[in-house]
Amino acid sequence: MSKNTGNAAAAVERVVTQAYAVIFGPKGAERDWDTMRAMYLPGARMTAMRPDGIEICTVERYIAGKRDFLTQNGFSESTLVNRIEIYGDMAHVWSSYSGDWIEPEGNPGRTRGINSFQLRRDEEGNWRIHSLLWQVETPDLPLPTDMDATR
């Protein structure tokens, strides 16, 4: 751990909180995509692991692919539990989440899982996301008890 772990941990947690906030919004609300782009380092990858397969994309592909879904259905996602580890200029955050939206026919959609954020400090000393990997919870793969604040 670095000697400025407390300050660094708070800064890392702010980035993770902002990552959730930037995709959060009511139906019809456009997201702040420029803020999202600024949170990620150039070349960053986003990888979703779902029961129906794995999707890997850049931030730009994520925006292009999810923009309509997020604005047409509304989406809220929030942290359940964050575990932050820092070593020098790199950080890892295990972040369990819960999210919901409204399907076009009016039915509620829900998801939970774990986000794995890898961050590093950029040349200006700011923490930015290097990559994001997430796995969706399933009946066969429930959240671990220590990552489920609802239990």
mmCIF file of the C-alpha atoms, coordinates in Angstrom:
data_MODEL
# 
_entry.id   MODEL 
# 
loop_
_atom_site.group_PDB 
_atom_site.id 
_atom_site.type_symbol 
_atom_site.label_atom_id 
_atom_site.label_alt_id 
_atom_site.label_comp_id 
_atom_site.label_asym_id 
_atom_site.label_entity_id 
_atom_site.label_seq_id 
_atom_site.pdbx_PDB_ins_code 
_atom_site.Cartn_x 
_atom_site.Cartn_y 
_atom_site.Cartn_z 
_atom_site.occupancy 
_atom_site.B_iso_or_equiv 
_atom_site.pdbx_formal_charge 
_atom_site.auth_seq_id 
_atom_site.auth_comp_id 
_atom_site.auth_asym_id 
_atom_site.auth_atom_id 
_atom_site.pdbx_PDB_model_num 
ATOM 1   C CA . MET A 1 1   ? 0.000   0.000   0.000   1.00 0.00 ? 1   MET A CA 1 
ATOM 2   C CA . SER A 1 2   ? 1.191   3.507   -0.727  1.00 0.00 ? 2   SER A CA 1 
ATOM 3   C CA . LYS A 1 3   ? 1.756   5.926   2.126   1.00 0.00 ? 3   LYS A CA 1 
ATOM 4   C CA . ASN A 1 4   ? -1.094  8.181   0.882   1.00 0.00 ? 4   ASN A CA 1 
ATOM 5   C CA . THR A 1 5   ? -3.564  5.322   0.864   1.00 0.00 ? 5   THR A CA 1 
ATOM 6   C CA . GLY A 1 6   ? -6.310  7.286   2.698   1.00 0.00 ? 6   GLY A CA 1 
ATOM 7   C CA . ASN A 1 7   ? -6.318  10.180  0.241   1.00 0.00 ? 7   ASN A CA 1 
ATOM 8   C CA . ALA A 1 8   ? -5.824  7.859   -2.706  1.00 0.00 ? 8   ALA A CA 1 
ATOM 9   C CA . ALA A 1 9   ? -8.652  5.569   -1.557  1.00 0.00 ? 9   ALA A CA 1 
ATOM 10  C CA . ALA A 1 10  ? -11.027 8.533   -1.319  1.00 0.00 ? 10  ALA A CA 1 
ATOM 11  C CA . ALA A 1 11  ? -10.015 9.692   -4.804  1.00 0.00 ? 11  ALA A CA 1 
ATOM 12  C CA . VAL A 1 12  ? -10.442 6.181   -6.243  1.00 0.00 ? 12  VAL A CA 1 
ATOM 13  C CA . GLU A 1 13  ? -13.837 5.830   -4.574  1.00 0.00 ? 13  GLU A CA 1 
ATOM 14  C CA . ARG A 1 14  ? -14.922 9.153   -6.139  1.00 0.00 ? 14  ARG A CA 1 
ATOM 15  C CA . VAL A 1 15  ? -14.052 7.821   -9.606  1.00 0.00 ? 15  VAL A CA 1 
ATOM 16  C CA . VAL A 1 16  ? -16.041 4.630   -8.999  1.00 0.00 ? 16  VAL A CA 1 
ATOM 17  C CA . THR A 1 17  ? -18.996 6.642   -7.674  1.00 0.00 ? 17  THR A CA 1 
ATOM 18  C CA . GLN A 1 18  ? -18.806 8.852   -10.752 1.00 0.00 ? 18  GLN A CA 1 
ATOM 19  C CA . ALA A 1 19  ? -18.707 5.778   -13.027 1.00 0.00 ? 19  ALA A CA 1 
ATOM 20  C CA . TYR A 1 20  ? -22.058 4.697   -11.577 1.00 0.00 ? 20  TYR A CA 1 
ATOM 21  C CA . ALA A 1 21  ? -23.489 8.219   -11.673 1.00 0.00 ? 21  ALA A CA 1 
ATOM 22  C CA . VAL A 1 22  ? -22.636 8.889   -15.316 1.00 0.00 ? 22  VAL A CA 1 
ATOM 23  C CA . ILE A 1 23  ? -24.907 6.080   -16.593 1.00 0.00 ? 23  ILE A CA 1 
ATOM 24  C CA . PHE A 1 24  ? -27.654 6.711   -13.998 1.00 0.00 ? 24  PHE A CA 1 
ATOM 25  C CA . GLY A 1 25  ? -30.691 8.707   -15.079 1.00 0.00 ? 25  GLY A CA 1 
ATOM 26  C CA . PRO A 1 26  ? -34.418 8.760   -15.678 1.00 0.00 ? 26  PRO A CA 1 
ATOM 27  C CA . LYS A 1 27  ? -36.127 7.755   -18.893 1.00 0.00 ? 27  LYS A CA 1 
ATOM 28  C CA . GLY A 1 28  ? -35.509 10.360  -21.596 1.00 0.00 ? 28  GLY A CA 1 
ATOM 29  C CA . ALA A 1 29  ? -32.425 11.917  -19.961 1.00 0.00 ? 29  ALA A CA 1 
ATOM 30  C CA . GLU A 1 30  ? -29.249 12.051  -22.051 1.00 0.00 ? 30  GLU A CA 1 
ATOM 31  C CA . ARG A 1 31  ? -26.116 11.036  -20.145 1.00 0.00 ? 31  ARG A CA 1 
ATOM 32  C CA . ASP A 1 32  ? -22.951 13.121  -19.798 1.00 0.00 ? 32  ASP A CA 1 
ATOM 33  C CA . TRP A 1 33  ? -20.852 11.115  -22.227 1.00 0.00 ? 33  TRP A CA 1 
ATOM 34  C CA . ASP A 1 34  ? -17.956 13.599  -22.169 1.00 0.00 ? 34  ASP A CA 1 
ATOM 35  C CA . THR A 1 35  ? -17.593 13.045  -18.430 1.00 0.00 ? 35  THR A CA 1 
ATOM 36  C CA . MET A 1 36  ? -17.602 9.300   -19.022 1.00 0.00 ? 36  MET A CA 1 
ATOM 37  C CA . ARG A 1 37  ? -14.908 9.601   -21.696 1.00 0.00 ? 37  ARG A CA 1 
ATOM 38  C CA . ALA A 1 38  ? -12.744 11.680  -19.345 1.00 0.00 ? 38  ALA A CA 1 
ATOM 39  C CA . MET A 1 39  ? -12.937 9.034   -16.584 1.00 0.00 ? 39  MET A CA 1 
ATOM 40  C CA . TYR A 1 40  ? -11.342 6.361   -18.785 1.00 0.00 ? 40  TYR A CA 1 
ATOM 41  C CA . LEU A 1 41  ? -7.780  6.243   -20.053 1.00 0.00 ? 41  LEU A CA 1 
ATOM 42  C CA . PRO A 1 42  ? -7.239  6.103   -23.824 1.00 0.00 ? 42  PRO A CA 1 
ATOM 43  C CA . GLY A 1 43  ? -7.527  2.512   -25.003 1.00 0.00 ? 43  GLY A CA 1 
ATOM 44  C CA . ALA A 1 44  ? -9.546  1.428   -21.954 1.00 0.00 ? 44  ALA A CA 1 
ATOM 45  C CA . ARG A 1 45  ? -11.627 -1.715  -22.329 1.00 0.00 ? 45  ARG A CA 1 
ATOM 46  C CA . MET A 1 46  ? -15.010 -2.590  -20.874 1.00 0.00 ? 46  MET A CA 1 
ATOM 47  C CA . THR A 1 47  ? -15.914 -6.277  -20.602 1.00 0.00 ? 47  THR A CA 1 
ATOM 48  C CA . ALA A 1 48  ? -19.306 -7.673  -19.617 1.00 0.00 ? 48  ALA A CA 1 
ATOM 49  C CA . MET A 1 49  ? -19.596 -11.333 -18.612 1.00 0.00 ? 49  MET A CA 1 
ATOM 50  C CA . ARG A 1 50  ? -23.212 -12.466 -18.874 1.00 0.00 ? 50  ARG A CA 1 
ATOM 51  C CA . PRO A 1 51  ? -24.920 -15.861 -19.015 1.00 0.00 ? 51  PRO A CA 1 
ATOM 52  C CA . ASP A 1 52  ? -25.445 -15.364 -22.771 1.00 0.00 ? 52  ASP A CA 1 
ATOM 53  C CA . GLY A 1 53  ? -21.791 -14.528 -23.487 1.00 0.00 ? 53  GLY A CA 1 
ATOM 54  C CA . ILE A 1 54  ? -18.973 -12.043 -23.166 1.00 0.00 ? 54  ILE A CA 1 
ATOM 55  C CA . GLU A 1 55  ? -19.036 -8.556  -24.659 1.00 0.00 ? 55  GLU A CA 1 
ATOM 56  C CA . ILE A 1 56  ? -15.796 -6.558  -24.950 1.00 0.00 ? 56  ILE A CA 1 
ATOM 57  C CA . CYS A 1 57  ? -15.807 -2.971  -26.114 1.00 0.00 ? 57  CYS A CA 1 
ATOM 58  C CA . THR A 1 58  ? -14.135 0.406   -25.989 1.00 0.00 ? 58  THR A CA 1 
ATOM 59  C CA . VAL A 1 59  ? -15.753 3.327   -24.192 1.00 0.00 ? 59  VAL A CA 1 
ATOM 60  C CA . GLU A 1 60  ? -16.953 4.687   -27.565 1.00 0.00 ? 60  GLU A CA 1 
ATOM 61  C CA . ARG A 1 61  ? -18.542 1.359   -28.505 1.00 0.00 ? 61  ARG A CA 1 
ATOM 62  C CA . TYR A 1 62  ? -20.193 1.166   -25.076 1.00 0.00 ? 62  TYR A CA 1 
ATOM 63  C CA . ILE A 1 63  ? -21.695 4.632   -25.566 1.00 0.00 ? 63  ILE A CA 1 
ATOM 64  C CA . ALA A 1 64  ? -22.873 3.817   -29.098 1.00 0.00 ? 64  ALA A CA 1 
ATOM 65  C CA . GLY A 1 65  ? -24.368 0.509   -28.003 1.00 0.00 ? 65  GLY A CA 1 
ATOM 66  C CA . LYS A 1 66  ? -25.977 1.561   -24.710 1.00 0.00 ? 66  LYS A CA 1 
ATOM 67  C CA . ARG A 1 67  ? -27.040 5.182   -25.357 1.00 0.00 ? 67  ARG A CA 1 
ATOM 68  C CA . ASP A 1 68  ? -30.523 4.301   -26.624 1.00 0.00 ? 68  ASP A CA 1 
ATOM 69  C CA . PHE A 1 69  ? -31.173 1.652   -23.958 1.00 0.00 ? 69  PHE A CA 1 
ATOM 70  C CA . LEU A 1 70  ? -30.167 3.976   -21.101 1.00 0.00 ? 70  LEU A CA 1 
ATOM 71  C CA . THR A 1 71  ? -32.171 6.970   -22.337 1.00 0.00 ? 71  THR A CA 1 
ATOM 72  C CA . GLN A 1 72  ? -35.246 5.046   -23.516 1.00 0.00 ? 72  GLN A CA 1 
ATOM 73  C CA . ASN A 1 73  ? -35.584 2.848   -20.429 1.00 0.00 ? 73  ASN A CA 1 
ATOM 74  C CA . GLY A 1 74  ? -34.015 4.923   -17.679 1.00 0.00 ? 74  GLY A CA 1 
ATOM 75  C CA . PHE A 1 75  ? -31.379 3.220   -15.588 1.00 0.00 ? 75  PHE A CA 1 
ATOM 76  C CA . SER A 1 76  ? -30.242 3.365   -12.011 1.00 0.00 ? 76  SER A CA 1 
ATOM 77  C CA . GLU A 1 77  ? -27.218 1.534   -10.699 1.00 0.00 ? 77  GLU A CA 1 
ATOM 78  C CA . SER A 1 78  ? -25.668 1.855   -7.292  1.00 0.00 ? 78  SER A CA 1 
ATOM 79  C CA . THR A 1 79  ? -22.886 0.384   -5.224  1.00 0.00 ? 79  THR A CA 1 
ATOM 80  C CA . LEU A 1 80  ? -23.670 -2.253  -2.638  1.00 0.00 ? 80  LEU A CA 1 
ATOM 81  C CA . VAL A 1 81  ? -20.104 -2.779  -1.331  1.00 0.00 ? 81  VAL A CA 1 
ATOM 82  C CA . ASN A 1 82  ? -16.705 -1.470  -2.496  1.00 0.00 ? 82  ASN A CA 1 
ATOM 83  C CA . ARG A 1 83  ? -13.376 -3.129  -1.682  1.00 0.00 ? 83  ARG A CA 1 
ATOM 84  C CA . ILE A 1 84  ? -10.439 -0.906  -2.623  1.00 0.00 ? 84  ILE A CA 1 
ATOM 85  C CA . GLU A 1 85  ? -6.797  -1.936  -2.849  1.00 0.00 ? 85  GLU A CA 1 
ATOM 86  C CA . ILE A 1 86  ? -4.030  0.459   -3.855  1.00 0.00 ? 86  ILE A CA 1 
ATOM 87  C CA . TYR A 1 87  ? -0.394  -0.101  -4.634  1.00 0.00 ? 87  TYR A CA 1 
ATOM 88  C CA . GLY A 1 88  ? 1.551   2.926   -5.775  1.00 0.00 ? 88  GLY A CA 1 
ATOM 89  C CA . ASP A 1 89  ? -0.115  4.316   -8.866  1.00 0.00 ? 89  ASP A CA 1 
ATOM 90  C CA . MET A 1 90  ? -2.503  1.436   -9.472  1.00 0.00 ? 90  MET A CA 1 
ATOM 91  C CA . ALA A 1 91  ? -5.756  0.526   -7.794  1.00 0.00 ? 91  ALA A CA 1 
ATOM 92  C CA . HIS A 1 92  ? -8.278  -2.263  -7.925  1.00 0.00 ? 92  HIS A CA 1 
ATOM 93  C CA . VAL A 1 93  ? -11.886 -1.966  -6.783  1.00 0.00 ? 93  VAL A CA 1 
ATOM 94  C CA . TRP A 1 94  ? -14.267 -4.890  -6.350  1.00 0.00 ? 94  TRP A CA 1 
ATOM 95  C CA . SER A 1 95  ? -17.649 -3.190  -6.444  1.00 0.00 ? 95  SER A CA 1 
ATOM 96  C CA . SER A 1 96  ? -20.898 -5.096  -6.086  1.00 0.00 ? 96  SER A CA 1 
ATOM 97  C CA . TYR A 1 97  ? -23.843 -3.309  -7.653  1.00 0.00 ? 97  TYR A CA 1 
ATOM 98  C CA . SER A 1 98  ? -27.584 -3.329  -8.058  1.00 0.00 ? 98  SER A CA 1 
ATOM 99  C CA . GLY A 1 99  ? -29.342 -1.788  -11.054 1.00 0.00 ? 99  GLY A CA 1 
ATOM 100 C CA . ASP A 1 100 ? -32.833 -1.404  -12.441 1.00 0.00 ? 100 ASP A CA 1 
ATOM 101 C CA . TRP A 1 101 ? -34.728 0.002   -15.414 1.00 0.00 ? 101 TRP A CA 1 
ATOM 102 C CA . ILE A 1 102 ? -38.164 -0.137  -17.038 1.00 0.00 ? 102 ILE A CA 1 
ATOM 103 C CA . GLU A 1 103 ? -38.577 -2.300  -20.150 1.00 0.00 ? 103 GLU A CA 1 
ATOM 104 C CA . PRO A 1 104 ? -40.451 -0.737  -23.124 1.00 0.00 ? 104 PRO A CA 1 
ATOM 105 C CA . GLU A 1 105 ? -43.587 -2.772  -22.257 1.00 0.00 ? 105 GLU A CA 1 
ATOM 106 C CA . GLY A 1 106 ? -43.462 -1.349  -18.708 1.00 0.00 ? 106 GLY A CA 1 
ATOM 107 C CA . ASN A 1 107 ? -42.015 -4.342  -16.856 1.00 0.00 ? 107 ASN A CA 1 
ATOM 108 C CA . PRO A 1 108 ? -39.199 -3.694  -14.395 1.00 0.00 ? 108 PRO A CA 1 
ATOM 109 C CA . GLY A 1 109 ? -35.728 -4.992  -15.208 1.00 0.00 ? 109 GLY A CA 1 
ATOM 110 C CA . ARG A 1 110 ? -33.184 -5.737  -12.517 1.00 0.00 ? 110 ARG A CA 1 
ATOM 111 C CA . THR A 1 111 ? -29.560 -6.748  -12.391 1.00 0.00 ? 111 THR A CA 1 
ATOM 112 C CA . ARG A 1 112 ? -26.869 -7.285  -9.799  1.00 0.00 ? 112 ARG A CA 1 
ATOM 113 C CA . GLY A 1 113 ? -23.281 -8.367  -10.019 1.00 0.00 ? 113 GLY A CA 1 
ATOM 114 C CA . ILE A 1 114 ? -19.707 -7.339  -9.406  1.00 0.00 ? 114 ILE A CA 1 
ATOM 115 C CA . ASN A 1 115 ? -17.688 -4.712  -11.233 1.00 0.00 ? 115 ASN A CA 1 
ATOM 116 C CA . SER A 1 116 ? -13.918 -5.063  -11.222 1.00 0.00 ? 116 SER A CA 1 
ATOM 117 C CA . PHE A 1 117 ? -12.387 -1.624  -11.804 1.00 0.00 ? 117 PHE A CA 1 
ATOM 118 C CA . GLN A 1 118 ? -8.680  -1.314  -12.541 1.00 0.00 ? 118 GLN A CA 1 
ATOM 119 C CA . LEU A 1 119 ? -7.451  2.254   -12.220 1.00 0.00 ? 119 LEU A CA 1 
ATOM 120 C CA . ARG A 1 120 ? -4.145  4.048   -12.512 1.00 0.00 ? 120 ARG A CA 1 
ATOM 121 C CA . ARG A 1 121 ? -2.899  7.543   -11.965 1.00 0.00 ? 121 ARG A CA 1 
ATOM 122 C CA . ASP A 1 122 ? -2.371  9.519   -15.125 1.00 0.00 ? 122 ASP A CA 1 
ATOM 123 C CA . GLU A 1 123 ? 0.494   11.938  -15.810 1.00 0.00 ? 123 GLU A CA 1 
ATOM 124 C CA . GLU A 1 124 ? -1.346  14.719  -13.931 1.00 0.00 ? 124 GLU A CA 1 
ATOM 125 C CA . GLY A 1 125 ? -1.839  12.519  -10.866 1.00 0.00 ? 125 GLY A CA 1 
ATOM 126 C CA . ASN A 1 126 ? -5.560  11.881  -11.446 1.00 0.00 ? 126 ASN A CA 1 
ATOM 127 C CA . TRP A 1 127 ? -7.054  8.433   -11.006 1.00 0.00 ? 127 TRP A CA 1 
ATOM 128 C CA . ARG A 1 128 ? -8.656  7.148   -14.214 1.00 0.00 ? 128 ARG A CA 1 
ATOM 129 C CA . ILE A 1 129 ? -10.167 3.834   -15.211 1.00 0.00 ? 129 ILE A CA 1 
ATOM 130 C CA . HIS A 1 130 ? -7.774  1.556   -17.084 1.00 0.00 ? 130 HIS A CA 1 
ATOM 131 C CA . SER A 1 131 ? -10.355 -1.218  -17.551 1.00 0.00 ? 131 SER A CA 1 
ATOM 132 C CA . LEU A 1 132 ? -13.698 -2.384  -16.265 1.00 0.00 ? 132 LEU A CA 1 
ATOM 133 C CA . LEU A 1 133 ? -14.760 -6.026  -16.106 1.00 0.00 ? 133 LEU A CA 1 
ATOM 134 C CA . TRP A 1 134 ? -18.133 -7.049  -14.741 1.00 0.00 ? 134 TRP A CA 1 
ATOM 135 C CA . GLN A 1 135 ? -20.012 -10.247 -14.149 1.00 0.00 ? 135 GLN A CA 1 
ATOM 136 C CA . VAL A 1 136 ? -23.762 -10.428 -13.751 1.00 0.00 ? 136 VAL A CA 1 
ATOM 137 C CA . GLU A 1 137 ? -25.200 -12.338 -10.802 1.00 0.00 ? 137 GLU A CA 1 
ATOM 138 C CA . THR A 1 138 ? -27.163 -15.496 -11.647 1.00 0.00 ? 138 THR A CA 1 
ATOM 139 C CA . PRO A 1 139 ? -29.000 -18.045 -9.481  1.00 0.00 ? 139 PRO A CA 1 
ATOM 140 C CA . ASP A 1 140 ? -25.948 -20.314 -9.852  1.00 0.00 ? 140 ASP A CA 1 
ATOM 141 C CA . LEU A 1 141 ? -23.546 -17.450 -9.086  1.00 0.00 ? 141 LEU A CA 1 
ATOM 142 C CA . PRO A 1 142 ? -24.983 -15.318 -6.263  1.00 0.00 ? 142 PRO A CA 1 
ATOM 143 C CA . LEU A 1 143 ? -23.072 -12.400 -4.817  1.00 0.00 ? 143 LEU A CA 1 
ATOM 144 C CA . PRO A 1 144 ? -20.705 -13.457 -2.038  1.00 0.00 ? 144 PRO A CA 1 
ATOM 145 C CA . THR A 1 145 ? -22.175 -12.684 1.373   1.00 0.00 ? 145 THR A CA 1 
ATOM 146 C CA . ASP A 1 146 ? -19.504 -10.068 2.149   1.00 0.00 ? 146 ASP A CA 1 
ATOM 147 C CA . MET A 1 147 ? -20.323 -8.227  -1.117  1.00 0.00 ? 147 MET A CA 1 
ATOM 148 C CA . ASP A 1 148 ? -24.102 -8.230  -0.614  1.00 0.00 ? 148 ASP A CA 1 
ATOM 149 C CA . ALA A 1 149 ? -25.166 -5.348  1.623   1.00 0.00 ? 149 ALA A CA 1 
ATOM 150 C CA . THR A 1 150 ? -28.788 -6.492  1.369   1.00 0.00 ? 150 THR A CA 1 
ATOM 151 C CA . ARG A 1 151 ? -28.178 -9.657  3.426   1.00 0.00 ? 151 ARG A CA 1 
# 
